[in-house]
Coordinates of C-alpha atoms in Angstrom, one line a residue:
X249 CA 57.4 -13.8 113.3
X250 CA 59.6 -10.9 111.9
X251 CA 60.3 -10.8 108.3
X252 CA 63.9 -11.5 107.3
X253 CA 65.8 -8.9 105.3
X254 CA 66.9 -10.1 101.8
X255 CA 70.5 -11.0 101.6
X256 CA 72.9 -8.2 100.4
X257 CA 74.3 -9.5 97.2
X258 CA 77.0 -8.0 95.0
X259 CA 74.3 -7.2 92.3
X260 CA 72.1 -5.3 94.8
X261 CA 75.1 -3.2 95.9
X262 CA 75.8 -2.3 92.3
X263 CA 72.3 -1.2 91.6
X264 CA 72.3 1.0 94.8
X265 CA 75.6 2.8 93.9
X266 CA 74.5 3.5 90.4
X267 CA 71.2 5.2 91.6
X268 CA 73.2 7.4 94.0
X269 CA 75.7 8.3 91.4
X270 CA 72.9 9.3 89.0
X271 CA 71.4 11.6 91.7
X272 CA 74.7 13.3 92.6
X273 CA 75.8 13.5 89.0
X274 CA 72.5 15.0 88.1
X275 CA 72.8 17.6 90.8
X276 CA 76.3 18.4 89.8
X277 CA 75.2 18.7 86.2
X278 CA 72.4 21.1 87.1
X279 CA 74.7 23.3 89.2
X280 CA 77.2 23.3 86.3
X281 CA 74.5 24.2 83.8
X282 CA 73.3 27.0 86.2
X283 CA 76.8 28.4 86.6
X284 CA 77.4 28.2 82.9
X285 CA 74.2 30.1 82.2
X286 CA 75.0 32.8 84.8
X287 CA 78.4 33.2 83.4
X288 CA 77.0 33.5 79.9
X289 CA 74.4 36.1 81.2
X290 CA 77.1 38.1 82.9
X291 CA 79.5 38.0 80.0
X292 CA 76.9 38.7 77.3
X293 CA 73.9 40.5 78.8
X294 CA 75.5 42.3 81.7
X295 CA 78.8 42.9 80.0
X296 CA 78.5 46.6 79.7
X297 CA 77.4 47.1 83.3
X298 CA 80.3 45.2 84.8
X299 CA 82.8 46.7 82.4
X300 CA 81.6 50.1 83.6
X301 CA 81.8 49.1 87.3
X302 CA 85.3 47.7 86.8
X303 CA 86.3 50.9 85.0
X304 CA 84.9 53.0 87.8
X305 CA 87.0 51.1 90.3
X306 CA 90.1 51.9 88.2
X307 CA 89.2 55.3 87.0
X308 CA 88.1 58.2 89.3
X309 CA 85.9 60.9 87.7
X310 CA 85.9 64.2 89.6
X311 CA 84.0 67.4 88.9
X312 CA 86.1 70.5 88.3
X313 CA 84.3 73.6 89.8
X314 CA 83.7 76.2 87.2
X315 CA 85.3 79.6 87.3
X316 CA 82.8 82.2 88.4
X317 CA 81.8 84.9 86.0
X318 CA 83.3 88.4 86.7
X319 CA 81.3 91.4 87.9
X320 CA 82.6 94.5 86.1
X321 CA 81.8 98.3 86.2
X322 CA 80.6 100.4 83.3
X323 CA 84.1 100.6 81.8
X324 CA 84.9 96.8 82.2
X325 CA 87.0 97.3 85.4
X326 CA 86.7 94.2 87.7
X327 CA 84.7 94.6 90.9
X328 CA 84.8 90.8 91.4
X329 CA 87.0 88.4 89.7
X330 CA 89.0 85.2 90.3
X331 CA 92.5 84.4 91.4
X332 CA 94.5 81.2 91.4
X333 CA 94.2 79.5 94.8
X334 CA 95.8 76.5 96.4
X335 CA 93.4 75.0 99.0
X336 CA 92.9 72.1 101.3
X337 CA 89.5 70.7 102.2
X338 CA 88.3 67.9 104.4
X339 CA 85.7 65.3 103.1
X340 CA 83.8 64.3 106.4
X341 CA 82.8 60.8 105.2
X342 CA 86.5 60.0 104.4
X343 CA 87.8 61.4 107.7
X344 CA 88.6 58.3 109.8
X345 CA 91.0 59.6 112.4
X346 CA 89.8 63.1 113.0
X347 CA 92.0 64.1 116.0
X348 CA 95.1 62.8 114.3
X349 CA 94.4 64.5 111.0
X350 CA 93.4 67.8 112.5
X351 CA 96.5 67.7 114.7
X352 CA 98.8 67.2 111.7
X353 CA 97.0 70.0 109.8
X354 CA 97.4 72.4 112.7
X355 CA 101.1 71.7 112.9
X356 CA 101.8 71.7 109.1
X357 CA 99.8 74.8 108.3
X358 CA 100.3 76.7 111.6
X359 CA 96.5 77.1 112.1
X360 CA 95.5 79.2 115.1
X361 CA 92.7 78.6 117.6
X362 CA 90.2 80.6 115.6
X363 CA 90.8 78.5 112.5
X364 CA 90.5 75.2 114.4
X365 CA 87.3 76.4 116.0
X366 CA 85.9 77.2 112.6
X367 CA 86.9 73.8 111.1
X368 CA 85.4 71.9 114.0
X369 CA 82.2 73.9 113.8
X370 CA 82.0 73.4 110.1
X371 CA 82.6 69.6 110.4
X372 CA 79.7 69.3 112.9
X373 CA 77.4 71.2 110.5
X374 CA 78.6 69.3 107.4
X375 CA 77.3 66.0 106.2
X376 CA 78.5 63.2 103.8
X377 CA 80.8 64.4 101.1
X378 CA 80.1 68.1 101.7
X379 CA 83.6 69.6 101.8
X380 CA 84.9 71.7 104.8
X381 CA 87.5 74.3 104.0
X382 CA 90.7 74.0 105.9
X383 CA 92.9 76.7 104.2
X384 CA 92.9 78.7 101.1
X385 CA 95.5 80.8 99.3
X386 CA 98.3 78.6 100.5
X387 CA 101.9 78.9 99.5
X388 CA 103.4 76.3 97.3
X389 CA 105.5 75.1 100.3
X390 CA 102.5 74.6 102.5
X391 CA 100.6 72.9 99.7
X392 CA 103.5 70.5 99.1
X393 CA 103.8 69.7 102.8
X394 CA 100.3 68.3 102.7
X395 CA 100.6 66.5 99.3
X396 CA 103.5 64.3 100.5
X397 CA 101.6 63.2 103.6
X398 CA 98.3 62.4 101.9
X399 CA 98.5 58.6 102.5
X400 CA 98.7 59.3 106.3
X401 CA 95.8 61.8 106.2
X402 CA 92.6 60.1 104.9
X403 CA 89.8 62.6 104.2
X404 CA 92.0 65.4 103.0
X405 CA 91.3 66.8 99.5
X406 CA 94.0 69.1 98.1
X407 CA 92.9 71.3 95.1
X408 CA 94.5 73.8 92.8
X409 CA 91.7 76.0 91.5
X410 CA 90.3 79.5 91.6
X411 CA 89.0 81.7 94.5
X412 CA 86.8 84.7 94.4
X413 CA 88.6 88.0 94.6
X414 CA 87.3 91.5 95.3
X415 CA 90.1 94.0 94.3
X416 CA 88.7 96.9 96.4
X417 CA 87.7 94.9 99.4
X418 CA 85.3 96.6 101.8
X419 CA 84.5 99.4 99.3
X420 CA 82.2 96.9 97.5
X421 CA 81.0 94.8 100.4
X422 CA 77.4 95.8 100.5
X423 CA 77.2 96.4 96.8
X424 CA 78.5 93.0 95.5
X425 CA 77.9 90.7 98.5
X426 CA 80.1 87.6 98.9
X427 CA 80.3 83.9 98.1
X428 CA 80.7 80.9 100.3
X429 CA 80.6 77.1 100.3
X430 CA 77.0 75.7 100.1
X431 CA 75.6 74.4 103.4
X432 CA 73.7 71.2 103.9
X433 CA 70.3 72.9 103.5
X434 CA 71.3 74.4 100.2
X435 CA 72.6 71.1 98.9
X436 CA 69.3 69.3 99.9
X437 CA 67.4 72.0 98.0
X438 CA 69.5 72.0 94.9
X439 CA 70.5 68.3 94.7
X440 CA 73.4 69.4 92.6
X441 CA 76.6 67.3 92.9
X442 CA 78.6 70.5 92.4
X443 CA 77.4 71.6 95.9
X444 CA 79.5 68.9 97.5
X445 CA 82.5 69.4 95.3
X446 CA 85.5 70.9 97.2
X447 CA 86.2 74.5 96.3
X448 CA 82.8 75.3 94.8
X449 CA 81.2 78.5 96.0
X450 CA 77.8 80.1 95.5
X451 CA 76.6 83.6 95.9
X452 CA 75.4 84.2 99.5
X453 CA 74.4 87.9 99.5
X454 CA 74.0 90.9 97.3
X455 CA 74.6 90.8 93.6
X456 CA 76.6 87.6 93.9
X457 CA 73.5 85.9 95.1
X458 CA 71.1 87.7 92.7
X459 CA 73.1 86.8 89.6
X460 CA 74.1 83.3 90.7
X461 CA 72.4 81.6 87.7
X462 CA 74.5 83.8 85.4
X463 CA 77.8 83.7 87.3
X464 CA 78.0 80.0 88.2
X465 CA 79.3 78.6 84.9
X466 CA 79.4 74.9 83.9
X467 CA 81.7 72.4 85.6
X468 CA 84.5 70.5 84.0
X469 CA 85.6 66.9 84.6
X470 CA 88.9 65.1 85.4
X471 CA 89.4 61.4 84.8
X472 CA 92.4 59.8 86.6
X473 CA 93.6 56.2 87.0
X474 CA 93.8 55.2 90.7
X475 CA 95.0 52.2 92.7
X476 CA 92.8 50.1 95.0
X477 CA 93.8 52.5 97.8
X478 CA 92.8 55.5 95.8
X479 CA 96.3 56.8 94.9
X480 CA 96.4 58.6 91.6
X481 CA 98.5 56.8 89.0
X482 CA 98.0 59.0 86.0
X483 CA 95.7 61.6 84.4
X484 CA 93.5 60.1 81.6
X485 CA 91.4 62.9 80.4
X486 CA 90.3 66.5 81.4
X487 CA 87.3 68.3 80.2
X488 CA 87.6 72.1 80.8
X489 CA 85.0 74.0 82.7
X490 CA 83.0 76.8 81.1
X491 CA 83.4 80.1 83.0
X492 CA 80.2 81.9 84.1
X493 CA 79.0 85.0 82.2
X494 CA 80.2 88.5 83.0
X495 CA 77.8 90.8 84.7
X496 CA 78.1 94.5 83.7
X497 CA 77.1 97.1 86.2
X498 CA 76.4 100.8 85.9
X499 CA 78.8 101.5 88.7
X500 CA 82.0 103.5 88.2
X501 CA 84.6 101.5 90.1
X502 CA 87.0 104.4 90.7
X503 CA 84.2 106.6 92.1
X504 CA 82.9 103.7 94.2
X505 CA 86.3 103.2 95.8
X506 CA 86.8 107.0 96.3
X507 CA 83.4 107.5 98.0
X508 CA 84.0 104.6 100.3
X509 CA 87.5 105.9 101.2
X510 CA 86.2 109.5 101.6
X511 CA 83.6 108.3 104.2
X512 CA 86.6 107.8 106.5
X513 CA 85.6 106.6 109.9
X514 CA 82.0 107.8 109.6
X515 CA 79.0 105.6 109.7
X516 CA 76.5 106.2 106.9
X517 CA 75.8 105.8 103.2
X518 CA 76.2 107.7 99.9
X519 CA 74.6 107.2 96.5
X520 CA 75.5 108.9 93.2
X521 CA 73.1 108.7 90.2
X522 CA 73.5 109.8 86.6
X523 CA 70.8 112.3 85.9
X524 CA 70.6 111.4 82.3
X525 CA 69.4 107.8 82.6
X526 CA 69.2 106.7 86.3
X527 CA 72.5 104.8 86.3
X528 CA 73.8 104.3 89.9
X529 CA 77.4 105.3 89.7
X530 CA 78.3 104.7 93.3
X531 CA 76.4 102.8 96.0
X532 CA 78.3 102.9 99.3
X533 CA 77.4 101.9 102.9
X534 CA 80.2 102.3 105.6
X535 CA 81.6 100.9 107.6
X536 CA 81.6 97.7 105.6
X537 CA 83.0 94.2 105.7
X538 CA 85.7 92.8 103.4
X539 CA 83.9 90.3 101.2
X540 CA 87.3 88.5 100.7
X541 CA 87.1 87.4 104.4
X542 CA 83.7 85.9 103.9
X543 CA 84.7 84.2 100.6
X544 CA 87.8 82.6 102.3
X545 CA 85.8 81.5 105.3
X546 CA 85.6 84.2 107.9
X547 CA 86.8 83.3 111.4
X548 CA 84.4 83.3 114.4
X549 CA 86.5 86.0 116.0
X550 CA 86.4 88.3 113.0
X551 CA 82.6 87.8 112.6
X552 CA 82.2 88.6 116.3
X553 CA 84.2 91.8 115.9
X554 CA 81.9 92.9 113.0
X555 CA 78.8 92.1 115.1
X556 CA 80.1 94.0 118.1
X557 CA 80.7 97.2 116.2
X558 CA 78.1 99.8 117.1
X559 CA 78.5 101.4 113.6
X560 CA 76.9 98.2 112.2
X561 CA 79.2 97.3 109.3
X562 CA 76.9 94.3 108.4
X563 CA 73.9 96.4 107.6
X564 CA 73.5 98.0 104.1
X565 CA 72.5 101.5 105.2
X566 CA 72.0 102.7 101.6
X567 CA 68.7 100.7 101.3
X568 CA 68.2 99.2 104.8
X569 CA 68.9 102.3 106.8
X570 CA 65.8 104.5 107.5
X571 CA 66.3 108.1 108.6
X572 CA 64.2 111.3 109.2
X573 CA 65.2 113.3 106.1
X574 CA 65.1 116.6 108.0
X575 CA 65.5 119.8 105.9
X576 CA 66.4 117.8 102.8
X577 CA 62.6 117.6 102.3
X578 CA 62.2 121.3 101.8
X579 CA 62.8 121.4 98.0
X580 CA 60.0 118.8 97.7
X581 CA 57.7 120.9 99.9
X582 CA 58.4 124.0 97.7
X583 CA 57.5 122.0 94.6
X584 CA 54.3 120.8 96.2
X585 CA 53.4 124.4 97.3
X586 CA 53.8 125.9 93.8
X587 CA 51.8 123.1 92.3
X588 CA 49.0 124.1 94.8
X589 CA 49.0 127.7 93.8
X590 CA 51.5 129.3 96.2
X591 CA 53.4 132.2 94.6
X592 CA 57.1 131.6 95.2
X593 CA 57.6 135.3 95.6
X594 CA 55.1 135.5 98.4
X595 CA 56.9 136.4 101.6
X596 CA 56.6 135.2 105.2
X597 CA 58.1 136.8 108.2
X598 CA 60.2 134.5 110.4
X599 CA 60.2 135.5 114.0
X600 CA 62.3 132.6 115.2
X601 CA 59.4 130.1 115.0
X602 CA 55.8 129.5 114.2
X603 CA 52.9 129.6 116.6
X604 CA 50.2 126.9 116.3
X605 CA 47.6 127.3 119.0
X606 CA 49.4 127.4 122.3
X607 CA 52.6 125.7 120.9
X608 CA 55.5 127.5 119.4
X609 CA 57.5 125.5 116.8
X610 CA 61.0 126.9 116.7
X611 CA 63.1 127.8 113.7
X612 CA 66.8 127.5 113.3
X613 CA 67.1 131.2 113.5
X614 CA 65.3 134.5 113.0
X615 CA 65.3 135.1 109.3
X616 CA 62.8 138.0 108.9
X617 CA 60.9 138.3 105.6
X618 CA 61.7 135.5 103.3
X619 CA 60.3 134.2 99.9
X620 CA 60.5 130.5 98.8
X621 CA 64.0 130.4 97.3
X622 CA 65.4 132.3 100.3
X623 CA 63.5 129.9 102.7
X624 CA 65.3 127.0 101.1
X625 CA 68.6 128.7 101.2
X626 CA 68.4 129.7 104.9
X627 CA 66.5 126.4 105.7
X628 CA 63.9 128.5 107.4
X629 CA 61.5 126.1 109.3
X630 CA 59.0 129.0 110.0
X631 CA 58.4 129.5 106.3
X632 CA 57.7 125.7 105.7
X633 CA 55.6 125.5 108.9
X634 CA 53.5 128.3 107.4
X635 CA 53.2 126.4 104.1
X636 CA 52.2 123.1 105.8
X637 CA 49.6 124.8 108.0
X638 CA 48.2 126.6 105.1
X639 CA 48.0 123.6 102.7
X640 CA 48.0 120.6 104.9
X641 CA 50.4 117.7 104.5
X642 CA 47.9 115.7 102.4
X643 CA 48.6 118.1 99.7
X644 CA 52.4 117.5 99.9
X645 CA 52.6 113.7 100.4
X646 CA 51.7 112.8 96.8
X647 CA 54.6 115.1 95.5
X648 CA 57.0 113.3 97.9
X649 CA 55.9 109.9 96.5
X650 CA 56.2 111.1 92.9
X651 CA 59.8 112.1 93.7
X652 CA 60.6 108.6 94.9
X653 CA 60.2 108.9 98.7
X654 CA 58.6 105.8 100.2
X655 CA 59.1 103.9 97.0
X656 CA 60.5 100.4 96.6
X657 CA 62.6 100.2 93.4
X658 CA 63.2 97.3 91.0
X659 CA 66.9 97.2 91.9
X660 CA 69.0 94.1 91.2
X661 CA 70.2 92.4 94.4
X662 CA 68.9 94.9 96.8
X663 CA 66.9 94.3 100.0
X664 CA 65.1 97.5 100.7
X665 CA 63.2 99.1 103.6
X666 CA 61.1 101.8 102.0
X667 CA 60.2 103.9 105.0
X668 CA 57.1 106.1 105.4
X669 CA 55.6 109.1 103.8
X670 CA 52.6 109.7 106.0
X671 CA 49.3 111.3 105.4
X672 CA 45.9 111.4 107.2
X673 CA 44.8 108.0 105.7
X674 CA 48.1 106.4 106.8
X675 CA 47.7 107.6 110.4
X676 CA 44.1 106.5 110.7
X677 CA 45.1 103.0 109.4
X678 CA 48.2 102.8 111.5
X679 CA 47.1 104.4 114.8
X680 CA 43.4 104.9 114.4
X681 CA 43.9 108.6 115.0
X682 CA 43.1 111.8 113.1
X683 CA 45.9 113.7 111.4
X684 CA 46.6 116.9 113.2
X685 CA 48.1 120.3 112.2
X686 CA 51.1 119.7 114.3
X687 CA 51.7 116.4 112.4
X688 CA 51.9 118.5 109.2
X689 CA 54.4 120.9 110.7
X690 CA 56.6 118.1 111.9
X691 CA 56.4 116.2 108.5
X692 CA 57.2 119.2 106.3
X693 CA 60.6 119.6 107.9
X694 CA 61.3 115.9 107.6
X695 CA 60.6 114.8 111.2
X696 CA 57.8 113.1 112.9
X697 CA 56.5 110.1 111.1
X698 CA 58.6 110.6 108.0
X699 CA 61.4 108.1 107.3
X700 CA 63.4 107.4 104.1
X701 CA 66.5 105.6 103.0
X702 CA 69.6 107.2 101.3
X703 CA 68.8 105.7 97.9
X704 CA 65.3 107.3 97.9
X705 CA 66.9 110.7 98.7
X706 CA 69.3 110.3 95.8
X707 CA 66.5 109.4 93.5
X708 CA 64.5 112.4 94.7
X709 CA 67.4 114.7 93.9
X710 CA 67.9 113.2 90.5
X711 CA 64.3 113.7 89.7
X712 CA 64.3 117.3 90.8
X713 CA 67.5 117.9 88.8
X714 CA 66.3 116.2 85.6
X715 CA 62.5 116.9 85.8
X716 CA 61.9 113.2 84.9
X717 CA 60.8 110.3 86.9
X718 CA 64.1 108.5 86.7
X719 CA 64.4 105.0 88.0
X720 CA 67.7 103.9 89.6
X721 CA 69.4 100.9 88.0
X722 CA 72.5 98.9 88.6
X723 CA 72.3 97.0 85.2
X724 CA 71.2 98.1 81.8
X725 CA 67.5 97.9 82.1
X726 CA 65.1 100.0 80.2
X727 CA 62.7 102.3 82.2
X728 CA 60.4 104.8 80.7
X729 CA 61.7 107.8 82.8
X730 CA 58.8 109.9 81.7
X731 CA 58.6 113.7 82.6
X732 CA 57.3 114.5 86.0
X733 CA 53.8 116.1 86.2
X734 CA 55.2 119.3 87.6
X735 CA 55.3 122.8 86.1
X736 CA 58.7 124.1 85.0
X737 CA 58.2 127.0 87.5
X738 CA 57.9 124.6 90.4
X739 CA 61.1 122.7 89.5
X740 CA 63.0 125.9 88.8
X741 CA 62.2 127.3 92.3
X742 CA 63.5 124.2 94.0
X743 CA 66.6 124.2 91.9
X744 CA 67.2 127.9 92.5
X745 CA 66.9 127.5 96.3
X746 CA 69.3 124.5 96.2
X747 CA 71.8 126.6 94.2
X748 CA 71.6 129.4 96.8
X749 CA 72.3 126.9 99.6
X750 CA 75.7 126.2 98.2
X751 CA 76.6 129.2 96.0
X752 CA 74.7 132.0 97.8
X753 CA 74.5 132.7 101.5
X754 CA 73.0 129.3 102.4
X755 CA 73.9 126.5 104.9
X756 CA 76.5 124.8 102.7
X757 CA 78.6 127.6 101.3
X758 CA 81.8 126.0 102.7
X759 CA 81.2 123.1 100.4
X760 CA 81.3 124.9 97.1
X761 CA 83.2 123.0 94.5
X762 CA 86.8 124.1 94.1
X763 CA 86.5 124.1 90.3
X764 CA 86.3 126.8 87.8
X765 CA 83.0 127.1 86.0
X766 CA 81.3 124.1 87.7
X767 CA 78.9 124.6 90.6
X768 CA 76.9 122.2 92.8
X769 CA 73.4 122.8 94.1
X770 CA 72.3 121.1 97.3
X771 CA 70.4 121.0 100.5
X772 CA 71.6 120.2 104.0
X773 CA 69.6 118.4 106.6
X774 CA 69.8 117.6 110.3
X775 CA 67.7 114.8 111.6
X776 CA 67.0 114.5 115.4
X777 CA 67.4 111.1 116.9
X778 CA 67.6 112.0 120.6
X779 CA 65.1 111.4 123.2
X780 CA 64.3 113.4 126.3
X781 CA 67.2 113.8 128.7
X782 CA 69.9 112.7 126.2
X783 CA 71.4 116.1 125.3
X784 CA 70.9 118.6 122.4
X785 CA 72.1 116.3 119.6
X786 CA 75.3 118.3 118.9
X787 CA 77.6 116.6 121.5
X788 CA 77.7 113.8 124.0
X789 CA 77.3 110.1 123.4
X790 CA 77.7 109.2 119.7
X791 CA 74.4 107.3 119.4
X792 CA 72.4 110.3 120.7
X793 CA 73.8 112.9 118.2
X794 CA 71.8 114.2 115.3
X795 CA 72.2 112.6 111.9
X796 CA 73.8 114.8 109.1
X797 CA 72.3 114.7 105.6
X798 CA 73.0 116.3 102.3
X799 CA 71.4 116.1 98.8
X800 CA 72.9 117.8 95.8
X801 CA 73.4 117.8 92.0
X802 CA 76.0 119.2 89.6
X803 CA 76.5 121.1 87.5
X804 CA 73.7 123.5 88.3
X805 CA 73.1 124.1 84.6
X806 CA 72.3 120.9 82.8
X807 CA 72.8 118.6 85.8
X808 CA 74.7 115.4 85.2
X809 CA 75.1 113.9 88.7
X810 CA 72.9 113.7 91.7
X811 CA 73.8 112.5 95.2
X812 CA 72.6 111.9 98.7
X813 CA 74.8 111.5 101.7
X814 CA 73.8 110.4 105.2
X815 CA 76.3 110.6 108.0
X816 CA 74.9 108.8 111.1
X817 CA 75.1 111.0 114.2
X818 CA 77.2 113.5 112.3
X819 CA 75.6 116.4 114.2
X820 CA 74.5 118.3 111.0
X821 CA 74.4 118.1 107.3
X822 CA 76.6 121.2 106.7
X823 CA 79.2 119.9 109.1
X824 CA 79.4 116.2 108.2
X825 CA 77.6 115.3 105.0
X826 CA 78.1 118.2 102.6
X827 CA 82.0 118.2 102.7
X828 CA 81.9 114.5 101.8
X829 CA 79.6 115.2 98.8
X830 CA 81.8 118.2 97.8
X831 CA 84.9 115.9 97.5
X832 CA 83.4 113.1 95.5
X833 CA 81.6 115.6 93.2
X834 CA 85.0 117.2 92.7
X835 CA 86.4 113.7 91.9
X836 CA 83.8 113.4 89.0
X837 CA 85.2 116.5 87.4
X838 CA 88.9 116.6 88.6
X839 CA 90.2 113.3 89.9
X840 CA 93.7 114.5 90.6
X841 CA 92.5 117.4 92.8
X842 CA 90.1 115.1 94.7
X843 CA 92.8 112.5 95.3
X844 CA 95.1 115.0 96.8
X845 CA 92.5 115.9 99.3
X846 CA 91.6 112.3 100.1
X847 CA 95.2 111.3 100.7
X848 CA 95.5 114.2 103.3
X849 CA 92.4 113.0 105.1
X850 CA 93.6 109.3 105.2
X851 CA 96.9 110.3 106.7
X852 CA 95.0 111.8 109.5
X853 CA 92.6 108.9 109.8
X854 CA 95.4 106.3 110.1
X855 CA 95.6 104.9 106.6
X856 CA 93.4 103.2 104.0
X857 CA 90.2 101.3 104.8
X858 CA 92.0 98.0 104.9
X859 CA 94.9 99.3 107.1
X860 CA 92.4 100.7 109.6
X861 CA 90.2 97.6 109.6
X862 CA 93.2 95.3 110.2
X863 CA 94.4 97.6 113.0
X864 CA 91.0 97.9 114.6
X865 CA 90.4 94.1 114.4
X866 CA 93.8 93.3 116.0
X867 CA 93.1 95.8 118.8
X868 CA 89.6 94.3 119.4
X869 CA 91.0 90.7 119.3
X870 CA 93.6 91.5 121.9
X871 CA 90.9 92.6 124.3
X872 CA 88.0 90.5 123.1
X873 CA 85.5 89.3 125.6
X874 CA 85.0 85.7 126.5
X875 CA 81.3 85.7 125.6
X876 CA 80.3 82.9 123.2
X877 CA 80.7 83.8 119.6
X878 CA 77.6 84.2 117.5
X879 CA 76.9 81.9 114.7
X880 CA 78.7 82.8 111.5
X881 CA 76.5 82.9 108.4
X882 CA 77.2 80.1 105.9

């Protein structure tokens, strides 16, 4: 029989309610205690943390990119400095309506197709908060037109700061290099917040890259109060940046610009060295690029134009160009011959060439009986063929190396190709072949396997002129510059022959200096580049013409300056290279006279370097091909 439930009385109900009230009340009390404890923890223990987070929501801290250090010449004249710049950047992570914002920018700033292509390309390559440059060097009106529309354009970052400036433009392109915004790879490597700060630039090439640690400076900071939407309410505090250090070069800025301008429309390189200490006074490769274009963000179209130029303006020919030195090697050969016991007064009869077995190696003329200085003056191949066959080139190669040929120098910011000074061991290692007598005859006149760069030729000339093993330098570094292990007689013969080349009856008499009491010594050279069936090297297609070279020093007595000039496909040293050297050697002693000559030349060439470049680019752009553009370096 089922058990009956006890009757529900008023007392039972009271007991049940009281039990439930205690459970619920206890739970509520526990929650209250927990909340009170958490609030106490937040307000006491975590107080500093939440105050900081609250402050960061109200206050925006922004890094201010530091002003880059200047690069100046030996007299303190700026080769690279800074200028005030109004700029607009895009922060990719904040760009929510890309098409709308880019459309507004294109309309407001009147951006052309090239600029839009570059911006889109950079946006694809960028990541996170890495800024993408839209425009630099804006006018106040353009800048204001963006500022008033900032709420409608999320992702846009206006900035008033500094931009890199190169006062002489293309004249220092290969010497100084250029700067640019860091790319994603560089940011990942450095992990520096500056690398994703709008307007910050790093050295990308040349001395700008080499001296990056010195030039970069220390960033400043700017604290501003903002609303919840990020609108600036007021400035709170600004900590100024610390400008980078100044880099002092051995370069003479005025000479650098003059040499670059005097190269005109030629393709080649010229280097001038101080014979007293190895200072490089001028370091020019032309044609060049304007580093201002790269620093401001070069367009795809302009970069394609530079890439398409067969004169190769993107290659530094002073250290990266390798050329057969031609007859500029003959003073070196004369020194080597004297050091190996050849009497400079001993004569050889030139019959228009030199016979070796069944081969006849031709000379430039028929010079008759010549001694060593006369052979240098007349550039008599026959005489030097005779020396090379008599001594062998293994006896001459060490002298060439002591004079700097084939040497890689400790030169700031340079990327060098050091060429070849061959000998029997080199050929065996390279080709597994024995050195032949004909190899010696080709090498002694600077052909065959021999290749050098213009910087090496300038160093060789400075060493012959000074009698010391000068090391080239762009900054004030100490080198021993000890005397060369050559007899005074050997050096004197080479200098005498070079003096006769210009001031006697030699190959460069038309390039005598137009100065009273100051003479220049030198040696011309013609380097063959042609192959079979491409002409005689003196006419026809530009790329098959011979190179023209010249080395020289001045004054002849107590030399102060040494130089080397290479004019690609100039068809001869006397014709193309020596006149250029004559003019900038004149500039070193009489600037007014040299400038008069230069201005006459430029009037015939169509204006200054920048004027010609602007015109050439416009002409190329109007007829540019539709081929895909190459990738622009970042």
